């Protein structure tokens, strides 16, 4: 079993839809959870950063961590064409390297 | 704006011909990382520097080397590139030694091997 699993998609939604992106993981020691957005031919850009379980909201974006289920989510409300990108989850425990998911490609059509 | 800059954005080299990729940062971060990202794959950490302390990942091929002459610059040297080394190479920085500090990425260098 891979340490971090992420459905690659592609995921296509109409503008204004609520998008749910997810990752599962196997290492219960992971404590730090991140979501990165990567546009085509660009580097990953940090979107959300959470520690341990719970929710974090930033504008249209909400990150959720459920450590009991080893499951993290990123919700995008009122999705826009500019949200079209690949979304990478990443996580680790203190003192260890980040482990990335393969990314989910999202396309938002106007 | 403080940032991570990678040059060149696109690099073409011949099979077996050494190539150097560069990264500079204006964030004054202690840690600099090099990742390899192949199409539709997760970024794979090759190595990182904490200041001048070099840390190699166990499965990074010997063909890959790195230099960090000062805080701002870091180089990735590929001594004898093979076809399997064609990828996007990403440089990232973070403030502290703990890997849990957020990492800031450059836009990458896309390497092609002829």
GROMACS .gro file of C-alpha atoms in nm:
model
  224
    1UNK     CA    1   0.000   0.000   0.000
    2UNK     CA    2   0.137   0.341  -0.097
    3UNK     CA    3   0.185   0.588   0.187
    4UNK     CA    4  -0.038   0.850   0.022
    5UNK     CA    5  -0.311   0.772  -0.228
    6UNK     CA    6  -0.481   1.036  -0.439
    7UNK     CA    7  -0.726   0.983  -0.725
    8UNK     CA    8  -0.562   1.140  -1.032
    9UNK     CA    9  -0.893   1.232  -1.196
   10UNK     CA   10  -0.939   1.417  -1.420
   11UNK     CA   11  -1.227   1.585  -1.245
   12UNK     CA   12  -1.445   1.813  -1.456
   13UNK     CA   13  -1.704   2.045  -1.302
   14UNK     CA   14  -1.906   2.348  -1.416
   15UNK     CA   15  -1.828   2.692  -1.283
   16UNK     CA   16  -1.985   2.752  -0.944
   17UNK     CA   17  -1.979   2.387  -0.836
   18UNK     CA   18  -1.846   2.267  -0.502
   19UNK     CA   19  -1.537   2.054  -0.553
   20UNK     CA   20  -1.417   1.785  -0.315
   21UNK     CA   21  -1.060   1.655  -0.345
   22UNK     CA   22  -0.934   1.376  -0.122
   23UNK     CA   23  -0.631   1.182  -0.010
   24UNK     CA   24  -0.593   0.876   0.206
   25UNK     CA   25  -0.278   0.775   0.384
   26UNK     CA   26  -0.143   0.478   0.574
   27UNK     CA   27   0.102   0.627   0.827
   28UNK     CA   28  -0.086   0.716   1.146
   29UNK     CA   29   0.214   0.921   1.264
   30UNK     CA   30   0.154   1.193   1.003
   31UNK     CA   31   0.073   1.521   1.177
   32UNK     CA   32   0.117   1.797   0.917
   33UNK     CA   33  -0.106   1.813   0.613
   34UNK     CA   34  -0.078   2.043   0.314
   35UNK     CA   35  -0.252   2.110  -0.012
   36UNK     CA   36  -0.060   2.250  -0.305
   37UNK     CA   37  -0.199   2.380  -0.634
   38UNK     CA   38   0.009   2.333  -0.947
   39UNK     CA   39  -0.077   2.505  -1.272
   40UNK     CA   40   0.053   2.360  -1.596
   41UNK     CA   41   0.427   2.425  -1.639
   42UNK     CA   42   0.450   2.590  -1.295
   43UNK     CA   43   0.577   2.484  -0.954
   44UNK     CA   44   0.344   2.381  -0.670
   45UNK     CA   45   0.196   2.669  -0.472
   46UNK     CA   46   0.099   2.618  -0.107
   47UNK     CA   47  -0.278   2.656  -0.058
   48UNK     CA   48  -0.354   2.516   0.285
   49UNK     CA   49  -0.150   2.395   0.581
   50UNK     CA   50  -0.302   2.219   0.881
   51UNK     CA   51  -0.169   2.047   1.188
   52UNK     CA   52  -0.340   1.737   1.326
   53UNK     CA   53  -0.717   1.692   1.292
   54UNK     CA   54  -0.985   1.947   1.223
   55UNK     CA   55  -1.093   2.202   0.968
   56UNK     CA   56  -0.929   2.513   0.830
   57UNK     CA   57  -1.097   2.766   0.607
   58UNK     CA   58  -0.940   3.029   0.380
   59UNK     CA   59  -1.179   3.211   0.151
   60UNK     CA   60  -1.337   2.958  -0.087
   61UNK     CA   61  -1.108   2.680   0.034
   62UNK     CA   62  -1.164   2.447   0.330
   63UNK     CA   63  -0.922   2.177   0.437
   64UNK     CA   64  -1.037   1.889   0.656
   65UNK     CA   65  -0.827   1.628   0.833
   66UNK     CA   66  -0.976   1.312   0.982
   67UNK     CA   67  -0.688   1.131   1.147
   68UNK     CA   68  -0.906   0.848   1.274
   69UNK     CA   69  -0.992   0.758   0.913
   70UNK     CA   70  -0.652   0.865   0.773
   71UNK     CA   71  -0.836   1.084   0.525
   72UNK     CA   72  -0.793   1.446   0.423
   73UNK     CA   73  -1.007   1.664   0.200
   74UNK     CA   74  -0.994   1.996   0.025
   75UNK     CA   75  -1.323   2.164  -0.060
   76UNK     CA   76  -1.348   2.446  -0.312
   77UNK     CA   77  -1.670   2.647  -0.305
   78UNK     CA   78  -1.799   2.848  -0.601
   79UNK     CA   79  -1.532   2.700  -0.827
   80UNK     CA   80  -1.390   2.923  -1.099
   81UNK     CA   81  -1.215   2.845  -1.429
   82UNK     CA   82  -0.899   2.986  -1.267
   83UNK     CA   83  -0.914   2.694  -1.020
   84UNK     CA   84  -0.833   2.456  -1.307
   85UNK     CA   85  -0.504   2.299  -1.201
   86UNK     CA   86  -0.356   1.989  -1.042
   87UNK     CA   87  -0.402   1.968  -0.665
   88UNK     CA   88  -0.139   1.781  -0.466
   89UNK     CA   89  -0.180   1.670  -0.109
   90UNK     CA   90   0.134   1.640   0.102
   91UNK     CA   91   0.195   1.528   0.457
   92UNK     CA   92   0.458   1.426   0.708
   93UNK     CA   93   0.548   1.381   1.069
   94UNK     CA   94   0.795   1.601   1.254
   95UNK     CA   95   1.149   1.565   1.123
   96UNK     CA   96   1.068   1.363   0.812
   97UNK     CA   97   1.041   1.451   0.447
   98UNK     CA   98   0.713   1.552   0.290
   99UNK     CA   99   0.528   1.274   0.112
  100UNK     CA  100   0.321   1.394  -0.183
  101UNK     CA  101   0.021   1.241  -0.352
  102UNK     CA  102   0.029   1.214  -0.731
  103UNK     CA  103  -0.220   1.499  -0.767
  104UNK     CA  104  -0.576   1.534  -0.892
  105UNK     CA  105  -0.630   1.729  -1.214
  106UNK     CA  106  -0.932   1.960  -1.192
  107UNK     CA  107  -1.100   2.133  -1.484
  108UNK     CA  108  -1.366   2.400  -1.420
  109UNK     CA  109  -1.564   2.497  -1.728
  110UNK     CA  110  -1.735   2.834  -1.771
  111UNK     CA  111   0.842   3.992  -0.424
  112UNK     CA  112   1.044   3.730  -0.237
  113UNK     CA  113   1.065   3.420  -0.445
  114UNK     CA  114   1.237   3.106  -0.569
  115UNK     CA  115   1.378   3.136  -0.920
  116UNK     CA  116   1.491   2.850  -1.135
  117UNK     CA  117   1.699   2.875  -1.449
  118UNK     CA  118   1.667   2.777  -1.718
  119UNK     CA  119   1.296   2.697  -1.745
  120UNK     CA  120   1.365   2.449  -2.023
  121UNK     CA  121   1.687   2.259  -2.076
  122UNK     CA  122   1.772   2.016  -2.353
  123UNK     CA  123   2.084   1.804  -2.327
  124UNK     CA  124   2.229   1.503  -2.499
  125UNK     CA  125   2.239   1.155  -2.352
  126UNK     CA  126   2.544   1.138  -2.125
  127UNK     CA  127   2.629   1.510  -2.145
  128UNK     CA  128   2.656   1.675  -1.801
  129UNK     CA  129   2.400   1.940  -1.720
  130UNK     CA  130   2.358   2.190  -1.436
  131UNK     CA  131   2.032   2.340  -1.318
  132UNK     CA  132   2.026   2.642  -1.091
  133UNK     CA  133   1.802   2.779  -0.820
  134UNK     CA  134   1.815   3.107  -0.633
  135UNK     CA  135   1.600   3.241  -0.354
  136UNK     CA  136   1.532   3.580  -0.200
  137UNK     CA  137   1.341   3.439   0.099
  138UNK     CA  138   1.660   3.394   0.305
  139UNK     CA  139   1.544   3.045   0.400
  140UNK     CA  140   1.785   2.801   0.561
  141UNK     CA  141   1.669   2.493   0.375
  142UNK     CA  142   1.679   2.430   0.000
  143UNK     CA  143   1.537   2.117  -0.162
  144UNK     CA  144   1.560   1.952  -0.503
  145UNK     CA  145   1.271   1.739  -0.627
  146UNK     CA  146   1.223   1.538  -0.945
  147UNK     CA  147   0.871   1.528  -1.086
  148UNK     CA  148   0.781   1.307  -1.379
  149UNK     CA  149   0.458   1.345  -1.572
  150UNK     CA  150   0.151   1.269  -1.356
  151UNK     CA  151   0.375   1.166  -1.067
  152UNK     CA  152   0.430   1.302  -0.719
  153UNK     CA  153   0.740   1.517  -0.666
  154UNK     CA  154   1.023   1.295  -0.543
  155UNK     CA  155   1.277   1.443  -0.303
  156UNK     CA  156   1.635   1.402  -0.425
  157UNK     CA  157   1.825   1.588  -0.151
  158UNK     CA  158   1.822   1.899   0.060
  159UNK     CA  159   2.057   2.140   0.233
  160UNK     CA  160   2.011   2.285   0.577
  161UNK     CA  161   2.253   2.576   0.545
  162UNK     CA  162   2.565   2.392   0.424
  163UNK     CA  163   2.458   2.055   0.569
  164UNK     CA  164   2.387   1.822   0.278
  165UNK     CA  165   2.126   1.544   0.313
  166UNK     CA  166   2.091   1.286   0.040
  167UNK     CA  167   1.781   1.067   0.009
  168UNK     CA  168   1.876   0.699   0.021
  169UNK     CA  169   1.742   0.619  -0.326
  170UNK     CA  170   1.884   0.924  -0.509
  171UNK     CA  171   2.114   0.795  -0.785
  172UNK     CA  172   2.485   0.880  -0.763
  173UNK     CA  173   2.445   1.049  -1.100
  174UNK     CA  174   2.280   1.342  -0.918
  175UNK     CA  175   2.492   1.585  -0.722
  176UNK     CA  176   2.425   1.922  -0.563
  177UNK     CA  177   2.616   2.230  -0.457
  178UNK     CA  178   2.515   2.520  -0.237
  179UNK     CA  179   2.785   2.787  -0.251
  180UNK     CA  180   2.587   3.035  -0.039
  181UNK     CA  181   2.245   3.086   0.124
  182UNK     CA  182   2.084   3.216  -0.193
  183UNK     CA  183   2.197   2.966  -0.456
  184UNK     CA  184   2.175   2.592  -0.506
  185UNK     CA  185   2.272   2.384  -0.809
  186UNK     CA  186   2.170   2.041  -0.931
  187UNK     CA  187   2.433   1.861  -1.138
  188UNK     CA  188   2.346   1.555  -1.343
  189UNK     CA  189   2.675   1.397  -1.440
  190UNK     CA  190   2.564   1.160  -1.715
  191UNK     CA  191   2.195   1.209  -1.793
  192UNK     CA  192   2.004   0.909  -1.915
  193UNK     CA  193   1.669   0.902  -2.092
  194UNK     CA  194   1.503   0.819  -1.760
  195UNK     CA  195   1.620   1.150  -1.614
  196UNK     CA  196   1.390   1.351  -1.838
  197UNK     CA  197   1.159   1.525  -1.591
  198UNK     CA  198   1.064   1.851  -1.426
  199UNK     CA  199   1.314   1.946  -1.156
  200UNK     CA  200   1.173   2.156  -0.877
  201UNK     CA  201   1.363   2.363  -0.624
  202UNK     CA  202   1.195   2.452  -0.296
  203UNK     CA  203   1.291   2.638   0.020
  204UNK     CA  204   1.171   2.643   0.377
  205UNK     CA  205   1.261   2.842   0.683
  206UNK     CA  206   1.355   2.586   0.943
  207UNK     CA  207   1.506   2.245   0.984
  208UNK     CA  208   1.174   2.081   1.064
  209UNK     CA  209   1.030   1.940   0.747
  210UNK     CA  210   0.690   2.062   0.861
  211UNK     CA  211   0.771   2.422   0.774
  212UNK     CA  212   0.582   2.515   0.456
  213UNK     CA  213   0.790   2.472   0.142
  214UNK     CA  214   0.795   2.734  -0.130
  215UNK     CA  215   0.859   2.612  -0.483
  216UNK     CA  216   1.008   2.762  -0.794
  217UNK     CA  217   0.848   2.707  -1.133
  218UNK     CA  218   1.084   2.425  -1.220
  219UNK     CA  219   1.322   2.336  -1.500
  220UNK     CA  220   1.188   2.093  -1.757
  221UNK     CA  221   1.477   1.873  -1.871
  222UNK     CA  222   1.469   1.687  -2.201
  223UNK     CA  223   1.729   1.430  -2.305
  224UNK     CA  224   1.807   1.371  -2.672
   0.00000   0.00000   0.00000
